[in-house]
Short mmCIF file of C-alpha atoms and ligand atoms in Angstrom, two decimals:
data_model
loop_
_atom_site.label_atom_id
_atom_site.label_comp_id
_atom_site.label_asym_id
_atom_site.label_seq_id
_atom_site.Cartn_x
_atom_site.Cartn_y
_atom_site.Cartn_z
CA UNK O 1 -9.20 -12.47 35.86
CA UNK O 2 -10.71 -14.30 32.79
CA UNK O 3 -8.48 -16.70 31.39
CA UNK O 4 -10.61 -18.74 29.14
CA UNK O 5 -11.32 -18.06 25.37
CA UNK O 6 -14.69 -16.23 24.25
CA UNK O 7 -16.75 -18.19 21.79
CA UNK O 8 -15.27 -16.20 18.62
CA UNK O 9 -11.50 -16.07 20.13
CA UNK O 10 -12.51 -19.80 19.58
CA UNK O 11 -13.44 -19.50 16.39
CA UNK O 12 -11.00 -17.09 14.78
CA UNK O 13 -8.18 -19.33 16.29
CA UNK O 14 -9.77 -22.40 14.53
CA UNK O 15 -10.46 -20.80 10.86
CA UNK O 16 -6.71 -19.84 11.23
CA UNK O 17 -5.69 -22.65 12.27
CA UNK O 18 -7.14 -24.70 9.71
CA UNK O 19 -6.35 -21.97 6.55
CA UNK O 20 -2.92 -22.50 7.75
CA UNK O 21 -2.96 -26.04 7.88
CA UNK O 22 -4.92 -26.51 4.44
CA UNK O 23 -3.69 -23.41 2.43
CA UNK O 24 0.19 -22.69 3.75
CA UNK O 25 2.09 -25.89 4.53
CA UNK O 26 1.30 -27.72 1.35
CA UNK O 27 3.85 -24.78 -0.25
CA UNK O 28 6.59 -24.64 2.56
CA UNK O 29 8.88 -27.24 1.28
CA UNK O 30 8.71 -25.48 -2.42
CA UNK O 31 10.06 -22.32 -0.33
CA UNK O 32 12.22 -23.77 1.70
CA UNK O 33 13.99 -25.59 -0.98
CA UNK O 34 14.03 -22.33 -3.91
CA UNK O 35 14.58 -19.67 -1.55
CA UNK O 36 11.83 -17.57 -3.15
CA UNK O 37 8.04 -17.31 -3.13
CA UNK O 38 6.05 -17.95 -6.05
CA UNK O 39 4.35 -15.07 -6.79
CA UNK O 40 1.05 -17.08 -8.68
CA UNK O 41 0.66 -19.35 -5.28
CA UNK O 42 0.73 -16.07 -3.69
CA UNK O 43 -2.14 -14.55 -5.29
CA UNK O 44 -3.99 -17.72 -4.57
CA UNK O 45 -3.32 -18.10 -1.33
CA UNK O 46 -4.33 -13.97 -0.84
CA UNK O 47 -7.85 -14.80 -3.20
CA UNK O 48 -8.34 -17.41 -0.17
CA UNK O 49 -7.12 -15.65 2.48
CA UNK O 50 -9.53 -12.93 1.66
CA UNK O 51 -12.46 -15.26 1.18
CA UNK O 52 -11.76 -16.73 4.75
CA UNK O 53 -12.17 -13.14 6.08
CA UNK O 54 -8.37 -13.16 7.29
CA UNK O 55 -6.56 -10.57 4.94
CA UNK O 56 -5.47 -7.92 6.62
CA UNK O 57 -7.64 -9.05 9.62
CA UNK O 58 -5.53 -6.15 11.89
CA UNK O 59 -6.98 -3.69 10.51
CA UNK O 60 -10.20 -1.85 12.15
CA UNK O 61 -13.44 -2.93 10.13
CA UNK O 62 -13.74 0.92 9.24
CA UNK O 63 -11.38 0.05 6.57
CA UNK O 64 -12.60 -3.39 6.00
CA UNK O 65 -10.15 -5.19 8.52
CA UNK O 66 -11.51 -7.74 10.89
CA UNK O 67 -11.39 -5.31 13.95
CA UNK O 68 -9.86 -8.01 16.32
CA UNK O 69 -9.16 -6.23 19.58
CA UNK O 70 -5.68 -7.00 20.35
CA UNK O 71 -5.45 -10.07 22.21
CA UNK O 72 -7.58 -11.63 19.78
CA UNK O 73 -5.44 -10.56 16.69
CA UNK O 74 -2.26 -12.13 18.69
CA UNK O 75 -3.86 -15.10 18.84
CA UNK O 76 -4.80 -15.06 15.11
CA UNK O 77 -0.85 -14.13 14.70
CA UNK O 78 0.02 -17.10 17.00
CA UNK O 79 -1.85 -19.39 14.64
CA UNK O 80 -0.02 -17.85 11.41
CA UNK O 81 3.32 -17.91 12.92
CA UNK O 82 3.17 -21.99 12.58
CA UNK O 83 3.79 -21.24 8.66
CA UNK O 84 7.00 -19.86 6.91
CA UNK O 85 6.96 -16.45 7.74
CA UNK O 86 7.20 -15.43 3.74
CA UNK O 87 4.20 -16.94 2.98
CA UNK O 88 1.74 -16.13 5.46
CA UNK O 89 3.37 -12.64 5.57
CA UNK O 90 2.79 -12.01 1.76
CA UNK O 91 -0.25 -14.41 1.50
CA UNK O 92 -1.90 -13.33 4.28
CA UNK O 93 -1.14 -9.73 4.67
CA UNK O 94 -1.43 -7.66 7.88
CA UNK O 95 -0.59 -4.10 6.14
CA UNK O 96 1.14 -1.63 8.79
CA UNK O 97 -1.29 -0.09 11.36
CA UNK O 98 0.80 3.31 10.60
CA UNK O 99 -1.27 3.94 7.54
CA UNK O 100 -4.27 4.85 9.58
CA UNK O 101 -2.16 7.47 10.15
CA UNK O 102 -2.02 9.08 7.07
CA UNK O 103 -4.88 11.83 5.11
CA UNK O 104 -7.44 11.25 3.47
CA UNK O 105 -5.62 11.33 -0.09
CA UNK O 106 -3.00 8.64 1.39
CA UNK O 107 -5.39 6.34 3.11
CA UNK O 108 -6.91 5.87 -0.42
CA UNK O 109 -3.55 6.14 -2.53
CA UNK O 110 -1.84 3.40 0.00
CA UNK O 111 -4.30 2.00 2.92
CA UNK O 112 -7.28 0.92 0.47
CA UNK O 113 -4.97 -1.31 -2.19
CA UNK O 114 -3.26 -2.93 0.96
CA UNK O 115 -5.99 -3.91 2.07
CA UNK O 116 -7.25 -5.09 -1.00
CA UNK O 117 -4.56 -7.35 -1.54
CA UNK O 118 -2.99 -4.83 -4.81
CA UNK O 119 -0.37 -3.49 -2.87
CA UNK O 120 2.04 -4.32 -0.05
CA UNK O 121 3.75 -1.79 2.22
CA UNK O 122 7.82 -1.92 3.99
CA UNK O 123 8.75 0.06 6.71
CA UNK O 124 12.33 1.38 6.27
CA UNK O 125 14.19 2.83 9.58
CA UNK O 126 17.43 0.65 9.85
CA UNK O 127 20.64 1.78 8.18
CA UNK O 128 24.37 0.26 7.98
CA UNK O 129 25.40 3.10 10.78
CA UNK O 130 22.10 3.32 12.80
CA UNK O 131 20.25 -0.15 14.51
CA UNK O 132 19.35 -0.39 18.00
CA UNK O 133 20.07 3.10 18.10
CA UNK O 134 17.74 4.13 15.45
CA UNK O 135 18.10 8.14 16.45
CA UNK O 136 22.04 8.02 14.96
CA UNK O 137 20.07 7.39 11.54
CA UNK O 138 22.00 9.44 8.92
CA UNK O 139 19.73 9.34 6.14
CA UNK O 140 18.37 12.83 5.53
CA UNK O 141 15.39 15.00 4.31
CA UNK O 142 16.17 18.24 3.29
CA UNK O 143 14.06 21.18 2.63
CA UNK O 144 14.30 22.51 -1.12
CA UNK O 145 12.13 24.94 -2.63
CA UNK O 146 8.62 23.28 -2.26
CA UNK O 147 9.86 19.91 -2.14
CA UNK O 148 11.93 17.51 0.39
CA UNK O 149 15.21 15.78 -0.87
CA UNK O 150 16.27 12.58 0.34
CA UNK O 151 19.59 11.03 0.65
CA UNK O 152 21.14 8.53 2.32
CA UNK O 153 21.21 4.48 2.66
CA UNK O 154 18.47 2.14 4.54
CA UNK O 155 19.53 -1.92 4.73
CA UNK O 156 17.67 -4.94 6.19
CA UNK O 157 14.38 -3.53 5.00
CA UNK O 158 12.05 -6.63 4.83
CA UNK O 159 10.53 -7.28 1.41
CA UNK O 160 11.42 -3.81 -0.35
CA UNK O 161 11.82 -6.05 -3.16
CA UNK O 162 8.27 -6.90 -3.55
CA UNK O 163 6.67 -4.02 -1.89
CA UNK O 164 4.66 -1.09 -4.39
CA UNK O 165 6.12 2.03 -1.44
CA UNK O 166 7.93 2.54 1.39
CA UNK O 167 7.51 4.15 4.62
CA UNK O 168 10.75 5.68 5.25
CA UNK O 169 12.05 7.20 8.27
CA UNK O 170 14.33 10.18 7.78
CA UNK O 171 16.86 12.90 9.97
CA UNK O 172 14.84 16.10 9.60
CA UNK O 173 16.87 17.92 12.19
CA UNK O 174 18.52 17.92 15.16
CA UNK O 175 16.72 19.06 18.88
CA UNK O 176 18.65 19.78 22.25
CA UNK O 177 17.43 16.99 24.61
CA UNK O 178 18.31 16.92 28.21
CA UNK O 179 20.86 14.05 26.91
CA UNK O 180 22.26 16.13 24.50
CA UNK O 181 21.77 16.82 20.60
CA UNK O 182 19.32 14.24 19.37
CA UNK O 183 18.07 13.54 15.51
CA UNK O 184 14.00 14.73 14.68
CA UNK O 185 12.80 12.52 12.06
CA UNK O 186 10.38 12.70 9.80
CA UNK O 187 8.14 9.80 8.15
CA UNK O 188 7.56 9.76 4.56
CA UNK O 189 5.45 8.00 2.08
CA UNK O 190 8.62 6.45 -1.06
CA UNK O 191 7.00 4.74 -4.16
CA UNK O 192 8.98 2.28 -6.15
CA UNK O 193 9.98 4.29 -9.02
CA UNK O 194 10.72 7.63 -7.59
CA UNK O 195 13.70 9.09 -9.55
CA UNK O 196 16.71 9.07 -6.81
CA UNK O 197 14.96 6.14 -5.28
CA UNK O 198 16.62 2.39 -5.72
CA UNK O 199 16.07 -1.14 -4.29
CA UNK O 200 18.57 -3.41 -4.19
CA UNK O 201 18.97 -7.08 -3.27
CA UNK O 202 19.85 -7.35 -0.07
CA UNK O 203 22.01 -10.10 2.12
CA UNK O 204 21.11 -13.87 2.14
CA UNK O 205 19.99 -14.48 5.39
CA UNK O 206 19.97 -17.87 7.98
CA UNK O 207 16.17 -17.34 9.09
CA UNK O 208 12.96 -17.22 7.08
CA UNK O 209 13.77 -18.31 3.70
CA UNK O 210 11.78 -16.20 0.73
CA UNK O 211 11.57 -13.57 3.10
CA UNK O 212 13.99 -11.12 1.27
CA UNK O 213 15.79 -7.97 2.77
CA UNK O 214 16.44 -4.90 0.49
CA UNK O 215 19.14 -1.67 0.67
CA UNK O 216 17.29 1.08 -0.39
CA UNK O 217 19.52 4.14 -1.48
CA UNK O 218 18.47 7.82 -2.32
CA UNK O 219 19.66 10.01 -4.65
CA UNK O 220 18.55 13.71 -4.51
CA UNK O 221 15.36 11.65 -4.10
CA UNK O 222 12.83 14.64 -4.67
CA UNK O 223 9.24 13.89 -2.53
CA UNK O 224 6.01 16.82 -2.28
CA UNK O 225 4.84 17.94 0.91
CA UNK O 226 2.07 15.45 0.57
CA UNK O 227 4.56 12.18 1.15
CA UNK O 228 4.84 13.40 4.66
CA UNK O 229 2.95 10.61 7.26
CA UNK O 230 1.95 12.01 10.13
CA UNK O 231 3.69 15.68 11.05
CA UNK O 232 7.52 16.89 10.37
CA UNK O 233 9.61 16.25 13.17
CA UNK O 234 7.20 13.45 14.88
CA UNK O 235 7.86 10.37 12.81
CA UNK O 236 8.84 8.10 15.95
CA UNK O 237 5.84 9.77 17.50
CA UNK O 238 3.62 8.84 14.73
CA UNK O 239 5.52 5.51 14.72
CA UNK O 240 5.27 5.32 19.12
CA UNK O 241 1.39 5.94 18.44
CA UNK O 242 1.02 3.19 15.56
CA UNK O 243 3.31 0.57 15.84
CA UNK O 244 3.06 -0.02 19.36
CA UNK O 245 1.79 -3.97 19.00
CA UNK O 246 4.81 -5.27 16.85
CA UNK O 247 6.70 -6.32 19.79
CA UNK O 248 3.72 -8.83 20.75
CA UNK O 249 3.01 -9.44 16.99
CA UNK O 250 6.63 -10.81 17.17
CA UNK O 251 5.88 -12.96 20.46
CA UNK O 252 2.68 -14.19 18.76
CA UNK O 253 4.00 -16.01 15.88
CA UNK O 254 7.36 -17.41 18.33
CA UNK O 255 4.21 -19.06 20.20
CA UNK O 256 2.80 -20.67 17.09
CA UNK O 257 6.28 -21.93 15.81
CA UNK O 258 7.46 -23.27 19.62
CA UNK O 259 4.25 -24.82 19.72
CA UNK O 260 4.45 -26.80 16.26
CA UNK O 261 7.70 -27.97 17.45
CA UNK O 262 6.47 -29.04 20.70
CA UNK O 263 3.18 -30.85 19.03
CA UNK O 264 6.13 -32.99 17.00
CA UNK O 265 8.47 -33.93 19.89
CA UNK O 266 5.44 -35.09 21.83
CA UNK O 267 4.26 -37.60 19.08
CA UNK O 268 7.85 -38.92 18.04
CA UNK O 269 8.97 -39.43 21.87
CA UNK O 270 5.66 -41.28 22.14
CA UNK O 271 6.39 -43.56 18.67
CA UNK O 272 10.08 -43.52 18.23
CA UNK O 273 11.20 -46.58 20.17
CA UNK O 274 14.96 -47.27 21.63
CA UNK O 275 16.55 -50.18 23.55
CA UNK O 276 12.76 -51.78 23.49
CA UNK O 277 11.07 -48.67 24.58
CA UNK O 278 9.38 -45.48 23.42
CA UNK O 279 12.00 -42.73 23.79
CA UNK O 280 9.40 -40.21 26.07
CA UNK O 281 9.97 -43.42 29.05
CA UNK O 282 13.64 -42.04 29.11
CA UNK O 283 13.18 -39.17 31.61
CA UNK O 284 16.61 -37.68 29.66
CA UNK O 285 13.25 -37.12 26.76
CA UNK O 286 10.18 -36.50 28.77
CA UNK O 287 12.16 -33.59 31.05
CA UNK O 288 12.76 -32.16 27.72
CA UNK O 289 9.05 -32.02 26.95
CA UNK O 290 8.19 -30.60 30.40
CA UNK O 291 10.67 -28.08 30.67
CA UNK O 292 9.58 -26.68 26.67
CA UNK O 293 5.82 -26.74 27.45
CA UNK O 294 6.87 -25.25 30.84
CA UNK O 295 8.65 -22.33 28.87
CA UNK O 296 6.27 -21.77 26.12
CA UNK O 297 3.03 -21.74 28.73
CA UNK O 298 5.07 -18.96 30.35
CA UNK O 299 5.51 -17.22 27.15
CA UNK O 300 2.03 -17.47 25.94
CA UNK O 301 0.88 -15.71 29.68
CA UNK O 302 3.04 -13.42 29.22
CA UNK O 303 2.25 -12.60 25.76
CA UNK O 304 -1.61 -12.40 26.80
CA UNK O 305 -1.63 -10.95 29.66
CA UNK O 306 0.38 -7.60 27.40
CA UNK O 307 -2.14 -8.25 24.62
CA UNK O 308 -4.95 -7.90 27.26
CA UNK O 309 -3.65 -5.26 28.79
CA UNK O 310 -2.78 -3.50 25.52
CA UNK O 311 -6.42 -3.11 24.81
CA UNK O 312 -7.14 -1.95 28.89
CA UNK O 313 -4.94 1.00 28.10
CA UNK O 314 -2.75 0.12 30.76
CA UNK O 315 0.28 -2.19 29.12
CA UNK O 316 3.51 -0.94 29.96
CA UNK O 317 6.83 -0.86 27.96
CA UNK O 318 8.10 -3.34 30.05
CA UNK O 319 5.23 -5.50 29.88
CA UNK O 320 5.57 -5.61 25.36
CA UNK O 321 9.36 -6.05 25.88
CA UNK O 322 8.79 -8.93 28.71
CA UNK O 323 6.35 -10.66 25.98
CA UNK O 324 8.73 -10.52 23.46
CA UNK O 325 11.92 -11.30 25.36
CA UNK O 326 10.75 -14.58 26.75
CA UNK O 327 8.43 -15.80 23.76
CA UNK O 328 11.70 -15.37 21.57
CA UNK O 329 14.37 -16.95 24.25
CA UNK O 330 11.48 -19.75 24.92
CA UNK O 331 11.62 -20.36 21.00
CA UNK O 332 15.41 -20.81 20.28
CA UNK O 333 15.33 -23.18 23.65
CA UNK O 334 12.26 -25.32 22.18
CA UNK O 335 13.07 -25.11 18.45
CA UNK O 336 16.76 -27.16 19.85
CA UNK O 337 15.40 -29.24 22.10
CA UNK O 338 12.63 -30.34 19.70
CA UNK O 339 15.77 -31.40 17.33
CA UNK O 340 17.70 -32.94 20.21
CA UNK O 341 14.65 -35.28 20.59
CA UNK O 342 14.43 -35.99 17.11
CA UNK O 343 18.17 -37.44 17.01
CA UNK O 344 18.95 -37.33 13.28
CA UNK O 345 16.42 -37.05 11.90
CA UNK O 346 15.63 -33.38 13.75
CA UNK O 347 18.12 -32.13 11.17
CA UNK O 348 16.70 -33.22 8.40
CA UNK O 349 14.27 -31.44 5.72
CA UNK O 350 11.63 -34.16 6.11
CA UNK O 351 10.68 -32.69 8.93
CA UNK O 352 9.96 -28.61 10.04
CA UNK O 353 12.45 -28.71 12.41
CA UNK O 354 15.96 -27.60 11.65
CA UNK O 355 13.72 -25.09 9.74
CA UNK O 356 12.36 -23.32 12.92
CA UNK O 357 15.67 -23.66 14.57
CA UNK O 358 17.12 -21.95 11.67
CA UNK O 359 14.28 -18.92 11.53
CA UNK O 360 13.69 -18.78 15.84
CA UNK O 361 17.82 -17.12 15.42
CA UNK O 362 16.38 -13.77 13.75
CA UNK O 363 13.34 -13.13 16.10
CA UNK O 364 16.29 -12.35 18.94
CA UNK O 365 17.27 -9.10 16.91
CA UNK O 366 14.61 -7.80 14.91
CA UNK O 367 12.15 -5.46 16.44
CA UNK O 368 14.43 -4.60 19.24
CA UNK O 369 17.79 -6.96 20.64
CA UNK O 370 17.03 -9.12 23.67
CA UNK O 371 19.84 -6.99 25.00
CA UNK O 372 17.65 -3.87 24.19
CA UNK O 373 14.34 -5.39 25.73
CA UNK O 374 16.65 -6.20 28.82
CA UNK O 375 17.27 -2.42 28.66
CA UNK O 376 14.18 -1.43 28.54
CA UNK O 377 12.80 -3.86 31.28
CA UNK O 378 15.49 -2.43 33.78
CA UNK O 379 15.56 1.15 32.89
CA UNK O 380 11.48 1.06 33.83
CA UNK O 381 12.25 -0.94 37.32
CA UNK O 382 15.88 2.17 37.90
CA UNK O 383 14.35 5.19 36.78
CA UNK O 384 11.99 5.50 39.27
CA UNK O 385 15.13 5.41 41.41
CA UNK O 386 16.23 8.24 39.76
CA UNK O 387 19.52 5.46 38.61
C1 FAD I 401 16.09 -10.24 8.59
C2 FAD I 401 15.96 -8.87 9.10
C3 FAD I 401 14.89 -8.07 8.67
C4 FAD I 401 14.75 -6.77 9.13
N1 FAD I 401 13.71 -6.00 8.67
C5 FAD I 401 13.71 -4.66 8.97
C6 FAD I 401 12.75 -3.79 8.35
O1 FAD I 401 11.86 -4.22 7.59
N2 FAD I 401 12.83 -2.45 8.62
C7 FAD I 401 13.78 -1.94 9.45
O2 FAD I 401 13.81 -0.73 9.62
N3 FAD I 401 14.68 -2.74 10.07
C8 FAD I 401 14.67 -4.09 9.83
N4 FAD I 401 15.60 -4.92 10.44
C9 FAD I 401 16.59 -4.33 11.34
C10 FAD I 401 16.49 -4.76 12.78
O3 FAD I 401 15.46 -4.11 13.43
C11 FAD I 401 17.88 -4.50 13.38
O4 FAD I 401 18.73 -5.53 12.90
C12 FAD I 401 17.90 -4.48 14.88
O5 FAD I 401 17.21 -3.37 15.37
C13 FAD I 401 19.33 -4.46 15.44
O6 FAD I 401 20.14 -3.52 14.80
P1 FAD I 401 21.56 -3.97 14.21
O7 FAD I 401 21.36 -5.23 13.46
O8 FAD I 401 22.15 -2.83 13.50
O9 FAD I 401 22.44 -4.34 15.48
P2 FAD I 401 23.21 -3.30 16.45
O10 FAD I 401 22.28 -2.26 16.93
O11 FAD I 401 24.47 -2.87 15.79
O12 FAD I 401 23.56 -4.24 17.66
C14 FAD I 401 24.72 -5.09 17.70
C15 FAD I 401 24.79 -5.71 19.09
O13 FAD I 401 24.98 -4.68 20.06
C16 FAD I 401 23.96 -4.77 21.05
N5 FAD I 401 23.60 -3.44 21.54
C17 FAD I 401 23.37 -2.32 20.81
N6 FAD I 401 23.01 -1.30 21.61
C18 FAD I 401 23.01 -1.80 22.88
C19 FAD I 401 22.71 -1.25 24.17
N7 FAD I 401 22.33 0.02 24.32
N8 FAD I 401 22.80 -2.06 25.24
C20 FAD I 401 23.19 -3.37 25.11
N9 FAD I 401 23.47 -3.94 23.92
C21 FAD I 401 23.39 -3.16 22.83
C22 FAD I 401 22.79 -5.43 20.35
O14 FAD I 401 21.88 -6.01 21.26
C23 FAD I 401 23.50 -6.45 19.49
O15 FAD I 401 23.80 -7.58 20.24
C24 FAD I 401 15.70 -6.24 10.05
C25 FAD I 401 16.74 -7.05 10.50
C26 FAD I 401 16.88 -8.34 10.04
C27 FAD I 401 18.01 -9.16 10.55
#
């Protein structure tokens, strides 16, 4: 067992680190306080980000991404995840993995200008009837002539609003399972500006401000053969095969946020001084500080040792659900008690704080409940009981 950093893990982590630092914070407040991202900082930060060599820096070098294997590309997403989530999302891109997936004809129509920084993807598979159980999805493609038509409703579909296509996730069927009638979806490639194909505003949301959510509706939305991604019938296949990381991407940038908050409470309990003393001598303040490095340390092994394993070939479902569980519990518990330390002034703008309270609430539902990793943890340990 190798815990240690190599020399480049090193070195990625501090050219993140310091783009993040130098090139993201200095436009948080401006988001935090509109609501929306300023699309000309944008393209500068991108022009940087690209310059840096951290665009897209996911992505296997065949298609000009960094290659990281995956334990090192969690630890680049540990050092983004400090940032508002809207900027380093949009700034500094990580397109979806899925679009290795596609042909020739749509690695080049939608793979190449994501990774050039002239497009941005959205992945579309929630709807207003269909969430955690993502198979009772009623949106449909139907066969017609030729062509598929689409109908139906997707909501919460993370910035729809300013990406070029989606990759939508559609009933294309239905298949006997041994637990009865189940829905076969299909994947398909939606530009902006398909007839039958809308995006509307979305809801205002508590976490991650500038980072919008969309409805998208379709109308008789009419799609060739060649907006298919991956095979009819397999899109959660294709999807099982390509977005298998996002779990740990989540638990990645929990780390970097927990660990921002931490960095804070440590220097203010060591400067902020009460009844003639700093406020870390009261052990009601430094058990705080143990008991949050405790939990993030355990989250960031946790985290790794998936990552690590990821690349082995021999991570389990439990293992990315574990990782993601705990790093996004271990953030809600540090983002409060980094506020509780800060008295007052914890709540306050000035400060990052009531900020990464506000955005650690959404990480607990997106990409899978903690009630649904806690399902998925215990069905792995009963099923081999046959319970
Ligand atoms: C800000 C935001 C952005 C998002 N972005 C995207 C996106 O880009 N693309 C996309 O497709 N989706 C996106 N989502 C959707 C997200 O993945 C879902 O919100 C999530 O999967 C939960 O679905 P739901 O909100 O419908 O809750 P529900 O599934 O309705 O769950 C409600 C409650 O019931 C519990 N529950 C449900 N089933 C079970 C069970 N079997 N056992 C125990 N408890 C259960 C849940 O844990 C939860 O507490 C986004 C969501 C948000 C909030």
């Amino acid at each position: 067992m190798q815990f240690g950093m190599t020399e480049e893990q090193a070195m990625i982590v501090e050219t993140t680190r310091a783009f993040v630092e130098n090139e993201l914070y200095p436009h948080e407040a401006e988001i935090e306080r509109t609501g929306h991202l300023d699309m000309d900082v944008i393209r500068d930060v991108q022009k940087k980000a690209m310059e840096a060599g951290l665009y897209a820096a996911n992505m296997p070098e065949e298609v000009g991404g960094a290659g990281l294997d995956t334990l090192t590309w969690l630890m680049y997403e540990k050092e983004l995840g400090r940032a508002n989530y809207a900027l380093h999302w949009t700034g500094v891109a990580r397109p979806s993995n899925i679009l290795m997936a596609g042909t020739a004809e749509q690695r080049e129509k939608y793979l190449v200008p994501c990774m050039k920084g002239e497009k941005w993807d959205c992945l579309a598979m929630t709807e207003p009837d269909a969430g955690s159980d993502l198979r009772g999805m009623k949106a449909t493609a139907k066969r017609d002539g030729g062509d598929w038509v689409l109908n139906g409703t997707k909501h919460f579909i993370s910035h729809a609003d300013i990406a070029d296509f989606a990759i939508c996730f559609m009933a294309t069927g239905v298949e006997d399972t041994p637990r009865g009638p189940k829905k076969k979806i299909t994947a398909f490639f939606v530009d902006k500006g398909t007839p039958g194909f809308e995006v509307r505003e979305g809801y205002g949301n508590v976490s991650h401000r500038g980072y919008t959510n969309a409805v998208l509706e379709f109308d008789d939305c009419r799609l060739p053969d060649e907006a298919v991604l991956g095979e009819v019938d397999k899109g959660f296949q294709v999807a099982n095969e390509w977005l298998g990381a996002t779990r740990l991407q989540v638990a990645a940038t929990c780390l970097g946020r927990a660990e921002r908050a931490l960095e804070h409470s440590i220097s203010y309990a060591a400067e902020r001084k009460q009844f003639g003393q700093q406020i870390g001598k009261f052990q009601g303040v430094s058990f705080k500080l143990a008991d949050m490095a405790l939990e993030l340390k355990a989250a960031n092994l946790l985290t790794w040792e998936a990552g690590w394993k990821f690349d082995q070939g021999t991570v389990t479902e439990s293992d990315m659900s574990m990782a993601k569980l705990k790093a996004t519990e271990m953030l809600a518990f540090v983002a409060d008690e980094a506020i509780q330390i800060h008295g007052g002034m914890g709540l306050m703008n000035e400060l990052p704080l009531e900020r990464i309270w506000r955005d650690a609430r959404v990480e607990r539902i997106w990409e899978g409940t903690s009630e649904i990793q806690r399902h998925i943890i215990s069905r792995e340990m009963l099923r081999a009981l046959g319970a």
